[in-house]
Coordinates of C-alpha atoms and ligand atoms in Angstrom, one line a residue:
X394 CA 18.3 -0.8 -27.8
X395 CA 18.0 -2.0 -24.2
X396 CA 14.7 -1.3 -22.8
X397 CA 15.0 -0.8 -19.0
X398 CA 11.8 1.2 -18.4
X399 CA 9.3 -0.1 -15.9
X400 CA 6.3 -1.5 -17.7
X401 CA 2.9 -0.6 -16.4
X402 CA -0.3 -2.3 -17.5
X403 CA -3.5 -0.2 -17.2
X404 CA -6.8 -2.0 -17.2
X405 CA -9.5 0.7 -17.6
X406 CA -12.5 0.9 -19.9
X407 CA -13.0 4.6 -19.7
X408 CA -11.2 6.1 -22.7
X409 CA -10.6 9.5 -21.2
X410 CA -9.2 8.3 -17.9
X411 CA -7.0 5.8 -19.8
X412 CA -5.5 8.5 -22.0
X413 CA -4.9 10.8 -19.0
X414 CA -3.0 8.0 -17.2
X415 CA -1.1 7.0 -20.3
X416 CA 0.1 10.6 -20.9
X417 CA 1.0 11.0 -17.2
X418 CA 3.0 7.7 -17.0
X419 CA 4.7 8.2 -20.3
X420 CA 5.8 11.7 -19.3
X421 CA 7.2 10.1 -16.1
X422 CA 9.3 7.6 -18.1
X423 CA 7.2 4.5 -17.8
X424 CA 6.4 2.1 -20.6
X425 CA 2.6 1.7 -20.8
X426 CA 0.3 -1.1 -22.0
X427 CA -3.4 -0.6 -22.1
X428 CA -6.4 -3.0 -21.8
X429 CA -10.1 -2.0 -21.9
X430 CA -11.5 -5.2 -20.3
X431 CA -10.6 -7.9 -17.8
X432 CA -10.1 -10.5 -20.5
X433 CA -7.7 -8.3 -22.5
X434 CA -5.9 -7.4 -19.2
X435 CA -5.3 -11.1 -18.5
X436 CA -3.9 -11.6 -22.1
X437 CA -1.6 -8.6 -21.9
X438 CA -0.5 -9.5 -18.4
X439 CA 0.6 -12.9 -19.5
X440 CA 2.3 -11.7 -22.7
X441 CA 4.0 -8.5 -21.3
X442 CA 4.9 -9.3 -17.7
X443 CA 4.3 -5.8 -16.4
X444 CA 6.1 -4.5 -13.3
X445 CA 2.9 -2.8 -11.9
X446 CA -0.8 -3.1 -12.8
X447 CA -3.3 -0.3 -12.5
X448 CA -6.7 -1.9 -12.3
X449 CA -10.2 -0.4 -12.6
X450 CA -12.8 -2.5 -10.7
X451 CA -15.8 -1.6 -12.9
X452 CA -15.0 -3.3 -16.2
X453 CA -17.4 -4.3 -19.0
X454 CA -16.8 -8.0 -19.1
X455 CA -16.2 -9.1 -15.5
X456 CA -15.4 -7.3 -12.2
X457 CA -11.7 -6.2 -11.8
X458 CA -11.6 -8.5 -8.6
X459 CA -11.6 -11.4 -11.1
X460 CA -8.2 -10.1 -12.5
X461 CA -6.9 -9.6 -9.0
X462 CA -7.6 -13.2 -8.0
X463 CA -6.2 -14.4 -11.3
X464 CA -2.9 -12.7 -10.7
X465 CA -2.6 -13.6 -7.0
X466 CA -2.9 -17.3 -7.7
X467 CA 0.8 -17.3 -8.5
X468 CA 2.3 -13.8 -8.6
X469 CA 3.0 -10.8 -6.3
X470 CA 3.2 -8.3 -9.1
X471 CA 2.0 -5.0 -7.5
X472 CA -1.6 -4.1 -8.3
X473 CA -3.0 -0.7 -7.6
X474 CA -6.8 -0.6 -7.8
X475 CA -8.2 2.5 -9.4
X476 CA -11.8 2.8 -8.4
X477 CA -14.8 5.1 -8.5
X478 CA -16.2 3.1 -5.7
X479 CA -16.1 5.0 -2.4
X480 CA -17.6 2.1 -0.4
X481 CA -15.1 1.1 2.2
X482 CA -16.0 -2.6 1.9
X483 CA -14.8 -2.5 -1.8
X484 CA -11.4 -1.1 -0.7
X485 CA -11.1 -3.6 2.1
X486 CA -12.0 -6.5 -0.1
X487 CA -9.6 -5.4 -2.8
X488 CA -6.7 -5.0 -0.3
X489 CA -7.5 -8.2 1.5
X490 CA -7.6 -10.0 -1.9
X491 CA -4.0 -8.9 -2.4
X492 CA -4.2 -5.4 -4.0
X493 CA -1.2 -3.4 -2.9
X494 CA -3.0 -0.2 -2.8
X495 CA -5.9 1.7 -4.2
X496 CA -6.6 5.2 -5.5
X497 CA -10.1 6.6 -5.6
X498 CA -11.3 8.5 -8.6
X499 CA -11.0 11.4 -9.1
X500 CA -7.3 11.1 -8.2
X501 CA -4.4 13.5 -8.4
X502 CA -1.5 12.8 -10.7
X503 CA 1.0 13.2 -7.8
X504 CA -0.9 10.7 -5.7
X505 CA -1.0 8.1 -8.4
X506 CA 2.7 8.5 -9.2
X507 CA 3.6 8.3 -5.5
X508 CA 1.6 5.0 -5.1
X509 CA 3.4 3.5 -8.2
X510 CA 6.8 4.4 -6.7
X511 CA 5.9 2.9 -3.4
X512 CA 4.6 -0.3 -5.0
X513 CA 7.8 -0.7 -7.1
X514 CA 9.9 0.0 -4.0
X515 CA 8.2 -2.4 -1.8
X516 CA 8.2 -5.1 -4.4
X517 CA 11.9 -4.8 -4.9
X518 CA 12.5 -4.8 -1.2
X519 CA 10.5 -7.9 -0.6
X520 CA 12.8 -9.8 -2.9
X521 CA 15.9 -8.7 -0.9
X522 CA 17.1 -10.8 2.0
X523 CA 17.7 -8.0 4.4
X524 CA 14.8 -5.6 4.1
X525 CA 16.5 -2.5 5.6
X526 CA 20.2 -1.8 5.8
X527 CA 21.6 -2.8 9.2
X528 CA 18.1 -3.7 10.4
X529 CA 17.3 -0.1 11.0
X530 CA 14.2 1.7 9.6
X531 CA 14.3 5.5 9.2
X532 CA 11.5 7.9 8.3
X533 CA 12.1 11.6 9.0
X534 CA 13.0 11.8 12.7
X535 CA 11.7 8.3 13.4
X536 CA 14.2 5.4 13.8
X537 CA 13.3 1.8 14.5
X538 CA 16.1 -0.6 15.5
X539 CA 14.5 -4.0 14.7
X540 CA 17.0 -6.3 16.5
X541 CA 16.9 -4.3 19.7
X542 CA 13.1 -3.6 19.3
X543 CA 13.8 0.0 20.1
X544 CA 12.0 3.1 18.7
X545 CA 13.4 6.6 18.7
X546 CA 12.2 10.1 17.8
X547 CA 15.3 12.2 17.1
X548 CA 17.5 10.6 19.8
X549 CA 14.8 10.2 22.4
X550 CA 13.7 6.6 23.0
X551 CA 9.9 6.0 23.0
X552 CA 9.0 3.1 25.3
X553 CA 6.4 1.0 23.7
X554 CA 4.6 -2.2 25.0
X555 CA 5.3 -5.4 23.0
X556 CA 2.0 -5.1 21.1
X557 CA 2.5 -1.4 20.4
X558 CA 6.0 -2.1 19.1
X559 CA 4.7 -5.0 16.9
X560 CA 2.1 -2.8 15.3
X561 CA 4.6 0.0 14.6
X562 CA 7.1 -2.5 13.2
X563 CA 4.5 -4.1 11.0
X564 CA 3.4 -0.7 9.6
X565 CA 7.0 0.3 9.0
X566 CA 7.8 -2.9 7.1
X567 CA 4.9 -2.1 4.9
X568 CA 5.6 1.6 4.7
X569 CA 3.5 3.4 2.1
X570 CA 1.0 0.6 1.9
X571 CA -2.5 0.8 3.3
X572 CA -2.9 -2.0 5.7
X573 CA -6.5 -3.1 6.4
X574 CA -7.6 -3.7 10.0
X575 CA -7.9 -7.4 9.2
X576 CA -4.3 -7.6 7.8
X577 CA -2.8 -5.8 10.9
X578 CA -4.9 -7.9 13.4
X579 CA -3.8 -11.1 11.6
X580 CA -0.2 -10.0 11.7
X581 CA -0.2 -9.0 15.4
X582 CA -2.6 -11.4 17.1
X583 CA -2.9 -14.1 14.4
X584 CA -6.7 -14.3 14.9
X585 CA -9.5 -11.9 14.9
X586 CA -12.6 -11.7 17.1
X587 CA -15.3 -9.2 17.7
X588 CA -13.2 -6.9 19.8
X589 CA -10.1 -7.0 17.6
X590 CA -10.6 -3.7 15.8
X591 CA -11.3 -1.9 19.1
X592 CA -8.2 -3.5 20.6
X593 CA -6.1 -2.3 17.6
X594 CA -7.6 1.3 17.9
X595 CA -6.8 1.4 21.6
X596 CA -3.2 0.4 20.9
X597 CA -2.9 3.0 18.1
X598 CA -4.2 5.7 20.4
X599 CA -1.6 4.7 23.0
X600 CA 1.2 4.8 20.4
X601 CA 0.1 8.3 19.3
X602 CA 0.0 9.4 22.9
X603 CA 3.5 8.1 23.5
X604 CA 4.8 10.0 20.4
X605 CA 3.2 13.1 21.8
X606 CA 0.8 13.6 18.9
X607 CA -2.2 15.7 19.8
X608 CA -5.7 14.7 18.5
X609 CA -6.2 15.8 15.0
X610 CA -2.5 16.5 14.5
X611 CA -0.9 15.0 11.4
X612 CA 1.8 12.4 11.8
X613 CA 3.5 9.6 9.9
X614 CA 0.6 7.2 10.4
X615 CA -2.7 7.9 8.7
X616 CA -6.0 6.3 9.5
X617 CA -8.7 5.8 7.0
X618 CA -11.9 5.1 9.0
X619 CA -13.4 1.8 8.1
X620 CA -10.4 0.7 6.0
X621 CA -7.1 0.7 7.9
X622 CA -3.8 2.4 8.7
X623 CA -0.9 3.5 6.5
X624 CA 2.6 4.6 7.5
X625 CA 3.3 7.3 5.0
X626 CA 6.2 7.0 2.6
X627 CA 9.0 9.5 2.3
X628 CA 7.5 11.5 -0.5
X629 CA 4.0 11.6 0.7
Ligands
CA1313 CA1 -14.8 1.4 -15.4

C-alpha cells in the first residue's frame, strides 16, 4: 500500500493533550507519531522525517527550544509551537529561532488544523521556483502584482509608498504566518534600532488608512501586540 498521508510528529508530555491532538489529526487524515520528551522527539524526527512537527515548549528533559535549534541547524521542516506560555517573549523567541507558528493552549481544533494547513502550504511553496502563478497574489478582494509593484482592492489601485509596499509584499509572501516585528524590520530595513518598531507601526497605520480600514475594524492583517503581524490565510 502506498502511504501518501502527511506525517506529523507531536512532541508533548501531557498525555491528555497528546491524545486529543492524535484523535483530531487522525480524523483529519494525517499520520501521527508521538514523542513525550525532547530526546524522543529528536530520535523520531530523524527516523520518521515528518512533514510537520507540533512542539510543546515545556518538556520534562529539556526545553522545546532545544529541539527547535536542533532541527533548524539543517532543515526547514515546519514547526508549530504549542505552548501554555502566554509570555510574548517566549513566542517571539520561538518564532525568531525558526518556529513557523505557535498556538497557545487552550487552543481550538479548527485553529490548530488551519495552522497545520498553512505550514504545509508555505513549505511546499517555498520549494517552488515561482511562488505565485503569474507573479500575482490574491486574497479575497486584495490583489498584489509583484512585478509592477501594484496593489488593488477589487479593481481600485491603492497607492502605497515604497516602504509600505515592501511591508505588504513581505506579509503576503508569508501569508498565514505570524511575522515577528524583528523579522519584518530585518526584511524591510535590514537593520534594527531603537525606533524600528515605532517606524513599522507608523507604516502599518498608514497602510490601514490607505485601505480605508477604520480603527478596531477587522481586516486581512492582524496584529498581536508585543509579537508581530500576520496576513491571514484564506481559511482563517
Ligand atoms: Ca508540557
